[in-house]
Amino acid sequence: MSKKQFVYLIVSLLCAYIAMYAFLINVYVVTFFLTLFYAYEIKRDHREVNDKITHENEELMNEIKTTTQDAYLKQKQLLTMVSNIPSPLMLLNEYGEVAIYNSHFNLFRNSIEEIKMDYINNDCVEPVAHFIKDAFIFERKFKKVIEVDGKTYNAICIPVTTNTKFSGCVILFQDISEAKEKEALQKMFIADASHELKTPISVIKGMIEILNREDFDDEQTKKEFLVQIDKETKRLEFIVRDLLQLSRLSMNELILKKEFIKMSEIIERSMNSFQVLANKKGIRLEKQFKEDITLNVDEELMITLFNNLISNAIKYSDHGKVCVTMEIENEHLIISIQDEGVGLSQEDCNRIFERFYRVDKARSRNSGGSGLGLSIVRSICEAHQASVSVKSKLGVGTTFKIKFKVNTKS
Ligand code: ADP
């Protein structure tokens, strides 16, 4: 190899070497920039993913916040609803734990402390604790009447289901004491009314049976019986009339035929209709009207009211006078019916407004009393937002006072 060839070879080798390095440097540079580019892209992707996750997280947080607020609101609404229910109420969850109860329910507890209660462990009084246990165990709708502290409750269990699965129950205690009391009073009233009606009917029936006997020919007894039958028939008529009057007055939808009437006119009319009876018994009828007021009242009912009080005053007096007074006291019109009759004990004064209550049964019956007159008086007063009271002394006399509001325009 010539020297020249050798130099060419070396130069070629050098060139090849340089070219190879240049290529390698290029590759490095390209790789470097590519790496940089990919690193940037990855970072950008990462940031985008991060942003997306952050956004999604924010959305999720907002959703949780709204749901929590909703749940809180719903719970608050439920609590408000439960606490506004005017009867003791509680809610057992699917595990038999007391989830909610209202303040009325505390009536049944031995303390008012906020403690965890369930269907077995609670501080409720016996009949209530028993009902709660049954309510959770039975898992069905049922009712039971229970007594707590002298009050009667209708305990009702209503099961709550989620997808047909038992998930607890609502227990409600309705106070039915008043309804029970009314029912008892009604039963007593029906029994009393039947008894009152039965007595004259039995008397009439017995006498008719005797009069119908073939061998009966006693003219004197016949006359006496006919008088008695007439008396008993009238009594029946009075009882039926007063019963109808009382039932009309106790109707919730009682409509009063009100008109403006001078009270003196009504009282005078009533006094006049009893003048003959008073004369017969030697009793003076007097009036002292310091005021004369026009009131918006039901005329027919007012006549009944004064008829009952004035006739009683004559019926239960054997001498003296019956005086009706009218005056104004503290924006009230006070009408008093005062007699000098047999009088009443304090115990009787407390009871005479009860239906069929009579102090002297024989005297009441003989004078055609139904035992309902004063109950009717009280009902008429109530219908006119007035009040009636009685003051009496045995052997001295009795005073009934009716108090009307003077400015009543209704
Ligand atoms: P009665 O039809 O028996 O008179 P009332 O309801 O009018 O029924 O009265 C109830 C009872 O109150 C009477 O039976 C009577 O014993 C008593 N009583 C009512 N008014 C008087 C009075 N002015 N003086 C004494 N007792 C009275």
Tab-separated table of C-alpha atoms and ligand atoms in Angstrom:
chain	number	residue	atom	x	y	z
A	1	MET	CA	0.000	0.000	0.000
A	2	SER	CA	1.356	3.318	-0.983
A	3	LYS	CA	1.673	6.104	1.465
A	4	LYS	CA	-1.054	8.023	-0.311
A	5	GLN	CA	-3.390	5.054	-0.124
A	6	PHE	CA	-2.600	4.725	3.543
A	7	VAL	CA	-3.438	8.396	4.152
A	8	TYR	CA	-6.743	7.958	2.231
A	9	LEU	CA	-7.585	4.926	4.345
A	10	ILE	CA	-6.858	6.786	7.564
A	11	VAL	CA	-8.836	9.821	6.391
A	12	SER	CA	-11.722	7.551	5.266
A	13	LEU	CA	-11.687	5.785	8.619
A	14	LEU	CA	-11.651	9.116	10.410
A	15	CYS	CA	-14.522	10.330	8.271
A	16	ALA	CA	-16.462	7.150	8.945
A	17	TYR	CA	-15.731	7.517	12.628
A	18	ILE	CA	-16.821	11.131	12.623
A	19	ALA	CA	-19.912	10.273	10.601
A	20	MET	CA	-20.756	7.511	13.026
A	21	TYR	CA	-20.402	9.900	16.015
A	22	ALA	CA	-22.368	12.531	14.214
A	23	PHE	CA	-25.052	9.977	13.595
A	24	LEU	CA	-24.919	8.874	17.232
A	25	ILE	CA	-25.048	12.481	18.438
A	26	ASN	CA	-28.038	13.009	16.174
A	27	VAL	CA	-29.676	9.932	17.559
A	28	TYR	CA	-28.983	11.153	21.126
A	29	VAL	CA	-30.253	14.585	20.351
A	30	VAL	CA	-33.374	13.200	18.704
A	31	THR	CA	-33.833	10.730	21.564
A	32	PHE	CA	-33.306	13.532	24.058
A	33	PHE	CA	-35.883	15.756	22.390
A	34	LEU	CA	-38.226	12.839	21.949
A	35	THR	CA	-37.844	12.018	25.657
A	36	LEU	CA	-38.426	15.647	26.495
A	37	PHE	CA	-41.499	15.704	24.260
A	38	TYR	CA	-42.908	12.506	25.762
A	39	ALA	CA	-42.126	13.669	29.275
A	40	TYR	CA	-44.007	16.863	28.531
A	41	GLU	CA	-46.912	14.926	27.002
A	42	ILE	CA	-47.010	12.523	29.960
A	43	LYS	CA	-46.997	15.465	32.339
A	44	ARG	CA	-49.754	17.119	30.387
A	45	ASP	CA	-51.796	13.914	30.388
A	46	HIS	CA	-51.098	13.517	34.055
A	47	ARG	CA	-52.227	17.071	34.712
A	48	GLU	CA	-55.339	16.513	32.646
A	49	VAL	CA	-56.100	13.288	34.519
A	50	ASN	CA	-55.388	15.098	37.769
A	51	ASP	CA	-57.651	17.950	36.776
A	52	LYS	CA	-60.348	15.476	35.792
A	53	ILE	CA	-60.001	13.618	39.091
A	54	THR	CA	-60.050	16.894	41.029
A	55	HIS	CA	-63.122	17.996	39.119
A	56	GLU	CA	-64.814	14.654	39.670
A	57	ASN	CA	-63.857	14.794	43.341
A	58	GLU	CA	-65.326	18.256	43.630
A	59	GLU	CA	-68.532	17.079	41.972
A	60	LEU	CA	-68.661	14.098	44.304
A	61	MET	CA	-68.067	16.304	47.333
A	62	ASN	CA	-70.841	18.652	46.202
A	63	GLU	CA	-73.154	15.702	45.684
A	64	ILE	CA	-72.308	14.327	49.151
A	65	LYS	CA	-72.842	17.795	50.604
A	66	THR	CA	-76.226	18.178	48.901
A	67	THR	CA	-77.289	14.650	49.869
A	68	THR	CA	-76.183	15.215	53.469
A	69	GLN	CA	-78.009	18.551	53.537
A	70	ASP	CA	-81.074	16.879	52.011
A	71	ALA	CA	-80.902	14.029	54.529
A	72	TYR	CA	-80.434	16.532	57.377
A	73	LEU	CA	-83.378	18.577	56.117
A	74	LYS	CA	-85.541	15.491	55.712
A	75	GLN	CA	-84.583	14.302	59.184
A	76	LYS	CA	-85.371	17.756	60.558
A	77	GLN	CA	-88.694	17.753	58.731
A	78	LEU	CA	-89.441	14.266	60.054
A	79	LEU	CA	-88.505	15.331	63.595
A	80	THR	CA	-90.667	18.473	63.304
A	81	MET	CA	-93.519	16.384	61.948
A	82	VAL	CA	-93.172	13.782	64.690
A	83	SER	CA	-92.899	16.385	67.446
A	84	ASN	CA	-95.984	18.192	66.109
A	85	ILE	CA	-98.154	15.091	66.216
A	86	PRO	CA	-100.301	15.710	69.311
A	87	SER	CA	-100.164	12.081	70.461
A	88	PRO	CA	-97.281	10.035	71.885
A	89	LEU	CA	-95.452	8.475	68.936
A	90	MET	CA	-92.250	6.470	68.407
A	91	LEU	CA	-90.410	4.775	65.562
A	92	LEU	CA	-88.554	1.467	65.936
A	93	ASN	CA	-85.933	0.658	63.291
A	94	GLU	CA	-85.234	-2.779	61.742
A	95	TYR	CA	-82.987	-3.708	64.696
A	96	GLY	CA	-85.684	-2.876	67.229
A	97	GLU	CA	-83.928	0.328	68.342
A	98	VAL	CA	-85.966	3.429	69.125
A	99	ALA	CA	-85.056	5.702	66.219
A	100	ILE	CA	-87.342	8.655	66.949
A	101	TYR	CA	-89.932	9.594	69.577
A	102	ASN	CA	-91.761	12.830	70.301
A	103	SER	CA	-91.991	14.795	73.558
A	104	HIS	CA	-95.510	13.455	74.261
A	105	PHE	CA	-93.992	9.993	74.428
A	106	ASN	CA	-92.079	11.083	77.562
A	107	LEU	CA	-95.422	10.753	79.396
A	108	PHE	CA	-94.878	7.002	79.238
A	109	ARG	CA	-91.244	7.062	80.423
A	110	ASN	CA	-89.893	6.965	83.935
A	111	SER	CA	-87.341	9.680	83.085
A	112	ILE	CA	-86.881	12.345	80.423
A	113	GLU	CA	-83.175	11.648	79.883
A	114	GLU	CA	-81.977	11.145	76.305
A	115	ILE	CA	-80.970	7.491	76.454
A	116	LYS	CA	-80.606	4.736	73.883
A	117	MET	CA	-83.712	2.584	73.983
A	118	ASP	CA	-84.790	-0.532	72.156
A	119	TYR	CA	-87.784	-2.842	72.138
A	120	ILE	CA	-86.518	-4.679	75.241
A	121	ASN	CA	-84.388	-2.151	77.110
A	122	ASN	CA	-86.332	1.031	77.721
A	123	ASP	CA	-87.691	2.996	80.663
A	124	CYS	CA	-91.371	2.961	79.616
A	125	VAL	CA	-94.223	2.133	81.980
A	126	GLU	CA	-95.376	-1.494	81.919
A	127	PRO	CA	-98.303	-1.583	79.423
A	128	VAL	CA	-96.382	0.613	76.953
A	129	ALA	CA	-93.150	-1.417	77.245
A	130	HIS	CA	-95.198	-4.569	76.668
A	131	PHE	CA	-96.860	-3.119	73.566
A	132	ILE	CA	-93.520	-1.962	72.091
A	133	LYS	CA	-92.097	-5.481	72.537
A	134	ASP	CA	-95.111	-7.096	70.854
A	135	ALA	CA	-95.032	-4.495	68.056
A	136	PHE	CA	-91.464	-5.407	67.110
A	137	ILE	CA	-91.920	-9.158	67.487
A	138	PHE	CA	-95.269	-9.489	65.644
A	139	GLU	CA	-94.131	-7.449	62.593
A	140	ARG	CA	-97.782	-6.758	61.677
A	141	LYS	CA	-100.440	-4.066	62.055
A	142	PHE	CA	-102.394	-4.368	65.306
A	143	LYS	CA	-104.237	-2.287	67.937
A	144	LYS	CA	-104.738	-2.584	71.674
A	145	VAL	CA	-106.524	-0.456	74.284
A	146	ILE	CA	-104.220	0.300	77.224
A	147	GLU	CA	-104.604	2.288	80.453
A	148	VAL	CA	-101.845	4.632	81.666
A	149	ASP	CA	-102.231	6.979	84.671
A	150	GLY	CA	-106.038	6.758	84.566
A	151	LYS	CA	-106.154	7.595	80.871
A	152	THR	CA	-107.269	5.261	78.093
A	153	TYR	CA	-105.134	4.994	74.949
A	154	ASN	CA	-105.668	3.244	71.662
A	155	ALA	CA	-102.155	1.874	70.947
A	156	ILE	CA	-101.610	1.289	67.214
A	157	CYS	CA	-98.629	-0.449	65.577
A	158	ILE	CA	-98.010	0.217	61.866
A	159	PRO	CA	-95.163	-1.847	60.342
A	160	VAL	CA	-92.783	-0.115	57.894
A	161	THR	CA	-91.500	-2.207	54.956
A	162	THR	CA	-88.711	-1.631	52.431
A	163	ASN	CA	-88.979	-3.872	49.337
A	164	THR	CA	-91.492	-6.035	51.235
A	165	LYS	CA	-88.899	-6.552	54.019
A	166	PHE	CA	-89.839	-5.482	57.576
A	167	SER	CA	-87.716	-2.462	58.425
A	168	GLY	CA	-89.293	-1.297	61.680
A	169	CYS	CA	-92.616	0.075	62.849
A	170	VAL	CA	-94.399	3.267	63.889
A	171	ILE	CA	-96.203	3.110	67.233
A	172	LEU	CA	-98.910	5.678	67.975
A	173	PHE	CA	-100.905	6.136	71.188
A	174	GLN	CA	-104.278	7.918	70.702
A	175	ASP	CA	-105.848	9.341	73.856
A	176	ILE	CA	-109.452	8.103	73.780
A	177	SER	CA	-110.306	8.944	77.422
A	178	GLU	CA	-112.686	11.759	76.434
A	179	ALA	CA	-114.465	9.620	73.838
A	180	LYS	CA	-114.721	6.796	76.411
A	181	GLU	CA	-116.118	9.204	78.986
A	182	LYS	CA	-118.657	10.509	76.447
A	183	GLU	CA	-119.610	6.958	75.548
A	184	ALA	CA	-120.105	6.105	79.244
A	185	LEU	CA	-122.200	9.278	79.732
A	186	GLN	CA	-124.262	8.438	76.666
A	187	LYS	CA	-124.844	4.891	77.920
A	188	MET	CA	-125.842	6.266	81.313
A	189	PHE	CA	-128.154	8.785	79.654
A	190	ILE	CA	-129.839	6.084	77.557
A	191	ALA	CA	-130.223	3.885	80.661
A	192	ASP	CA	-131.671	6.817	82.664
A	193	ALA	CA	-133.977	7.884	79.818
A	194	SER	CA	-135.228	4.300	79.362
A	195	HIS	CA	-135.846	4.056	83.093
A	196	GLU	CA	-137.711	7.382	83.150
A	197	LEU	CA	-139.888	6.330	80.221
A	198	LYS	CA	-140.433	2.811	81.553
A	199	THR	CA	-141.890	3.970	84.883
A	200	PRO	CA	-145.000	5.792	83.527
A	201	ILE	CA	-145.457	3.154	80.820
A	202	SER	CA	-145.504	0.370	83.481
A	203	VAL	CA	-148.016	2.338	85.566
A	204	ILE	CA	-150.306	2.927	82.545
A	205	LYS	CA	-149.952	-0.724	81.418
A	206	GLY	CA	-150.762	-2.068	84.905
A	207	MET	CA	-153.854	0.115	85.260
A	208	ILE	CA	-155.154	-0.718	81.781
A	209	GLU	CA	-154.719	-4.425	82.548
A	210	ILE	CA	-156.840	-4.040	85.708
A	211	LEU	CA	-159.463	-1.907	83.915
A	212	ASN	CA	-159.719	-4.575	81.204
A	213	ARG	CA	-160.493	-7.398	83.619
A	214	GLU	CA	-163.932	-8.832	82.924
A	215	ASP	CA	-164.898	-8.847	86.597
A	216	PHE	CA	-163.771	-5.225	87.180
A	217	ASP	CA	-166.698	-2.971	88.006
A	218	ASP	CA	-165.404	-0.529	90.653
A	219	GLU	CA	-166.454	2.863	89.259
A	220	GLN	CA	-164.545	4.884	91.877
A	221	THR	CA	-161.234	3.074	91.189
A	222	LYS	CA	-161.897	3.376	87.467
A	223	LYS	CA	-162.148	7.178	87.810
A	224	GLU	CA	-158.972	7.332	89.914
A	225	PHE	CA	-157.114	5.132	87.426
A	226	LEU	CA	-158.187	7.308	84.497
A	227	VAL	CA	-156.936	10.421	86.307
A	228	GLN	CA	-153.654	8.618	87.033
A	229	ILE	CA	-153.326	7.398	83.426
A	230	ASP	CA	-153.896	10.962	82.211
A	231	LYS	CA	-151.188	12.219	84.610
A	232	GLU	CA	-148.685	9.547	83.547
A	233	THR	CA	-149.405	10.208	79.865
A	234	LYS	CA	-148.693	13.907	80.413
A	235	ARG	CA	-145.473	12.956	82.215
A	236	LEU	CA	-144.444	10.824	79.245
A	237	GLU	CA	-145.207	13.744	76.970
A	238	PHE	CA	-143.033	16.103	79.098
A	239	ILE	CA	-140.133	13.639	79.206
A	240	VAL	CA	-140.229	13.082	75.435
A	241	ARG	CA	-140.522	16.844	74.811
A	242	ASP	CA	-137.557	17.588	77.100
A	243	LEU	CA	-135.484	14.720	75.668
A	244	LEU	CA	-136.025	16.052	72.151
A	245	GLN	CA	-135.198	19.592	73.304
A	246	LEU	CA	-131.999	18.399	74.984
A	247	SER	CA	-130.881	16.330	72.020
A	248	ARG	CA	-131.477	19.311	69.699
A	249	LEU	CA	-129.392	21.503	72.015
A	250	SER	CA	-126.538	19.010	72.188
A	251	MET	CA	-126.233	18.786	68.399
A	252	ASN	CA	-123.006	20.347	67.179
A	253	GLU	CA	-124.730	22.016	64.274
A	254	LEU	CA	-127.437	23.650	66.420
A	255	ILE	CA	-128.659	26.728	64.560
A	256	LEU	CA	-129.996	29.495	66.770
A	257	LYS	CA	-132.747	31.698	65.388
A	258	LYS	CA	-131.277	34.835	66.904
A	259	GLU	CA	-132.930	38.216	66.918
A	260	PHE	CA	-132.638	41.372	69.018
A	261	ILE	CA	-135.208	41.112	71.807
A	262	LYS	CA	-135.933	43.110	74.966
A	263	MET	CA	-135.210	40.724	77.833
A	264	SER	CA	-137.949	42.298	79.995
A	265	GLU	CA	-140.576	41.237	77.424
A	266	ILE	CA	-139.493	37.591	77.504
A	267	ILE	CA	-139.356	37.468	81.304
A	268	GLU	CA	-142.785	39.156	81.652
A	269	ARG	CA	-144.331	36.709	79.165
A	270	SER	CA	-142.913	33.798	81.122
A	271	MET	CA	-144.062	35.235	84.471
A	272	ASN	CA	-147.573	35.785	83.095
A	273	SER	CA	-147.913	32.179	81.984
A	274	PHE	CA	-147.223	30.989	85.561
A	275	GLN	CA	-149.401	33.566	87.321
A	276	VAL	CA	-152.337	31.131	87.723
A	277	LEU	CA	-150.115	28.408	89.228
A	278	ALA	CA	-148.491	30.948	91.581
A	279	ASN	CA	-151.899	32.249	92.702
A	280	LYS	CA	-153.063	28.704	93.358
A	281	LYS	CA	-150.092	28.145	95.695
A	282	GLY	CA	-150.393	31.581	97.281
A	283	ILE	CA	-147.001	32.695	95.942
A	284	ARG	CA	-146.366	36.330	94.888
A	285	LEU	CA	-144.587	36.913	91.571
A	286	GLU	CA	-142.437	40.067	91.622
A	287	LYS	CA	-140.025	41.780	89.261
A	288	GLN	CA	-137.308	44.401	89.765
A	289	PHE	CA	-135.765	45.512	86.487
A	290	LYS	CA	-133.006	48.067	87.146
A	291	GLU	CA	-132.011	47.829	83.479
A	292	ASP	CA	-133.733	46.693	80.354
A	293	ILE	CA	-131.414	45.370	77.749
A	294	THR	CA	-131.959	44.183	74.198
A	295	LEU	CA	-129.967	41.031	73.478
A	296	ASN	CA	-129.360	38.995	70.322
A	297	VAL	CA	-130.896	35.680	71.387
A	298	ASP	CA	-133.089	32.797	70.261
A	299	GLU	CA	-136.524	33.851	71.525
A	300	GLU	CA	-138.014	30.355	71.757
A	301	LEU	CA	-135.037	29.070	73.744
A	302	MET	CA	-135.117	32.098	76.053
A	303	ILE	CA	-138.784	31.439	76.816
A	304	THR	CA	-137.935	27.802	77.628
A	305	LEU	CA	-135.048	28.948	79.877
A	306	PHE	CA	-137.185	31.361	81.949
A	307	ASN	CA	-140.190	28.997	81.959
A	308	ASN	CA	-138.017	26.254	83.468
A	309	LEU	CA	-136.493	28.513	86.137
A	310	ILE	CA	-139.705	30.343	87.095
A	311	SER	CA	-141.805	27.155	87.145
A	312	ASN	CA	-139.155	25.464	89.337
A	313	ALA	CA	-139.142	28.426	91.719
A	314	ILE	CA	-142.956	28.048	92.127
A	315	LYS	CA	-142.846	24.206	92.143
A	316	TYR	CA	-140.312	24.035	94.961
A	317	SER	CA	-141.908	26.769	97.126
A	318	ASP	CA	-144.919	26.523	99.430
A	319	HIS	CA	-145.155	30.194	100.392
A	320	GLY	CA	-143.488	33.582	100.049
A	321	LYS	CA	-142.504	35.208	96.782
A	322	VAL	CA	-140.608	34.568	93.589
A	323	CYS	CA	-138.683	37.640	92.481
A	324	VAL	CA	-137.012	38.165	89.123
A	325	THR	CA	-134.357	40.914	89.001
A	326	MET	CA	-132.317	42.312	86.130
A	327	GLU	CA	-129.210	44.484	86.465
A	328	ILE	CA	-125.904	45.266	84.783
A	329	GLU	CA	-122.652	44.346	86.495
A	330	ASN	CA	-119.200	44.649	84.866
A	331	GLU	CA	-120.485	44.571	81.266
A	332	HIS	CA	-122.761	41.651	82.050
A	333	LEU	CA	-126.520	41.466	82.251
A	334	ILE	CA	-127.404	39.496	85.374
A	335	ILE	CA	-130.885	38.027	85.646
A	336	SER	CA	-131.724	36.452	89.023
A	337	ILE	CA	-134.692	34.237	89.863
A	338	GLN	CA	-135.038	34.153	93.617
A	339	ASP	CA	-137.499	32.081	95.654
A	340	GLU	CA	-138.271	31.475	99.331
A	341	GLY	CA	-138.856	27.766	98.843
A	342	VAL	CA	-137.474	24.499	100.177
A	343	GLY	CA	-133.882	25.322	99.284
A	344	LEU	CA	-131.033	22.963	98.442
A	345	SER	CA	-127.977	21.566	100.227
A	346	GLN	CA	-124.531	22.412	98.819
A	347	GLU	CA	-124.175	18.819	97.590
A	348	ASP	CA	-127.453	19.068	95.673
A	349	CYS	CA	-126.481	22.495	94.261
A	350	ASN	CA	-123.429	20.804	92.721
A	351	ARG	CA	-125.552	18.157	91.017
A	352	ILE	CA	-128.900	19.672	90.004
A	353	PHE	CA	-127.743	20.487	86.459
A	354	GLU	CA	-127.109	16.778	85.791
A	355	ARG	CA	-129.675	15.020	83.610
A	356	PHE	CA	-132.456	13.331	85.603
A	357	TYR	CA	-131.014	14.464	88.946
A	358	ARG	CA	-133.812	15.184	91.379
A	359	VAL	CA	-133.568	16.011	95.062
A	360	ASP	CA	-137.143	15.180	95.980
A	361	LYS	CA	-138.209	12.620	93.364
A	362	ALA	CA	-141.838	12.415	94.510
A	363	ARG	CA	-142.269	16.205	94.517
A	364	SER	CA	-140.671	16.508	91.088
A	365	ARG	CA	-142.883	13.759	89.617
A	366	ASN	CA	-146.057	15.060	91.223
A	367	SER	CA	-145.466	18.471	89.726
A	368	GLY	CA	-144.853	16.985	86.271
A	369	GLY	CA	-141.058	17.356	86.317
A	370	SER	CA	-138.939	15.405	83.860
A	371	GLY	CA	-135.662	15.937	85.732
A	372	LEU	CA	-134.244	17.548	82.589
A	373	GLY	CA	-135.325	21.173	83.093
A	374	LEU	CA	-132.038	22.473	84.520
A	375	SER	CA	-129.914	20.497	82.025
A	376	ILE	CA	-131.872	22.279	79.305
A	377	VAL	CA	-131.288	25.642	81.062
A	378	ARG	CA	-127.535	24.997	81.147
A	379	SER	CA	-127.431	23.944	77.468
A	380	ILE	CA	-129.391	27.050	76.409
A	381	CYS	CA	-126.948	29.249	78.367
A	382	GLU	CA	-123.943	27.521	76.750
A	383	ALA	CA	-125.482	28.012	73.287
A	384	HIS	CA	-125.665	31.772	74.044
A	385	GLN	CA	-122.182	31.978	75.677
A	386	ALA	CA	-123.954	32.769	78.944
A	387	SER	CA	-123.525	31.082	82.320
A	388	VAL	CA	-125.893	29.854	85.007
A	389	SER	CA	-125.150	29.466	88.701
A	390	VAL	CA	-127.130	28.585	91.808
A	391	LYS	CA	-126.983	29.664	95.460
A	392	SER	CA	-129.281	28.130	98.020
A	393	LYS	CA	-129.924	27.511	101.694
A	394	LEU	CA	-132.082	24.653	102.932
A	395	GLY	CA	-135.417	25.967	104.238
A	396	VAL	CA	-134.574	29.558	103.222
A	397	GLY	CA	-134.690	29.650	99.449
A	398	THR	CA	-132.808	29.447	96.166
A	399	THR	CA	-131.409	31.961	93.676
A	400	PHE	CA	-130.478	31.104	90.075
A	401	LYS	CA	-128.319	33.670	88.245
A	402	ILE	CA	-127.949	33.923	84.475
A	403	LYS	CA	-125.041	36.022	83.211
A	404	PHE	CA	-125.075	37.357	79.632
A	405	LYS	CA	-122.283	39.343	78.012
A	406	VAL	CA	-123.860	42.690	77.186
A	407	ASN	CA	-121.730	43.442	74.119
A	408	THR	CA	-122.521	40.077	72.471
A	409	LYS	CA	-123.505	40.855	68.907
A	410	SER	CA	-122.997	37.348	67.462
B	1	ADP	P1	-137.471	18.703	87.586
B	1	ADP	O1	-138.221	18.390	86.395
B	1	ADP	O2	-137.373	17.574	88.564
B	1	ADP	O3	-137.886	19.979	88.231
B	1	ADP	P2	-135.041	20.102	87.016
B	1	ADP	O4	-133.886	19.698	86.190
B	1	ADP	O5	-135.753	21.303	86.611
B	1	ADP	O6	-135.959	18.839	87.064
B	1	ADP	O7	-134.508	20.279	88.477
B	1	ADP	C1	-133.719	19.275	89.069
B	1	ADP	C2	-133.930	19.245	90.544
B	1	ADP	O8	-133.409	20.417	91.147
B	1	ADP	C3	-135.377	19.222	90.932
B	1	ADP	O9	-135.870	17.911	90.964
B	1	ADP	C4	-135.344	19.856	92.297
B	1	ADP	O10	-135.083	18.869	93.266
B	1	ADP	C5	-134.174	20.806	92.247
B	1	ADP	N1	-134.605	22.204	92.052
B	1	ADP	C6	-134.714	22.879	90.894
B	1	ADP	N2	-135.090	24.148	91.078
B	1	ADP	C7	-135.253	24.296	92.404
B	1	ADP	C8	-135.629	25.380	93.243
B	1	ADP	N3	-135.922	26.595	92.761
B	1	ADP	N4	-135.656	25.170	94.571
B	1	ADP	C9	-135.345	23.961	95.097
B	1	ADP	N5	-134.986	22.903	94.362
B	1	ADP	C10	-134.937	23.055	93.039
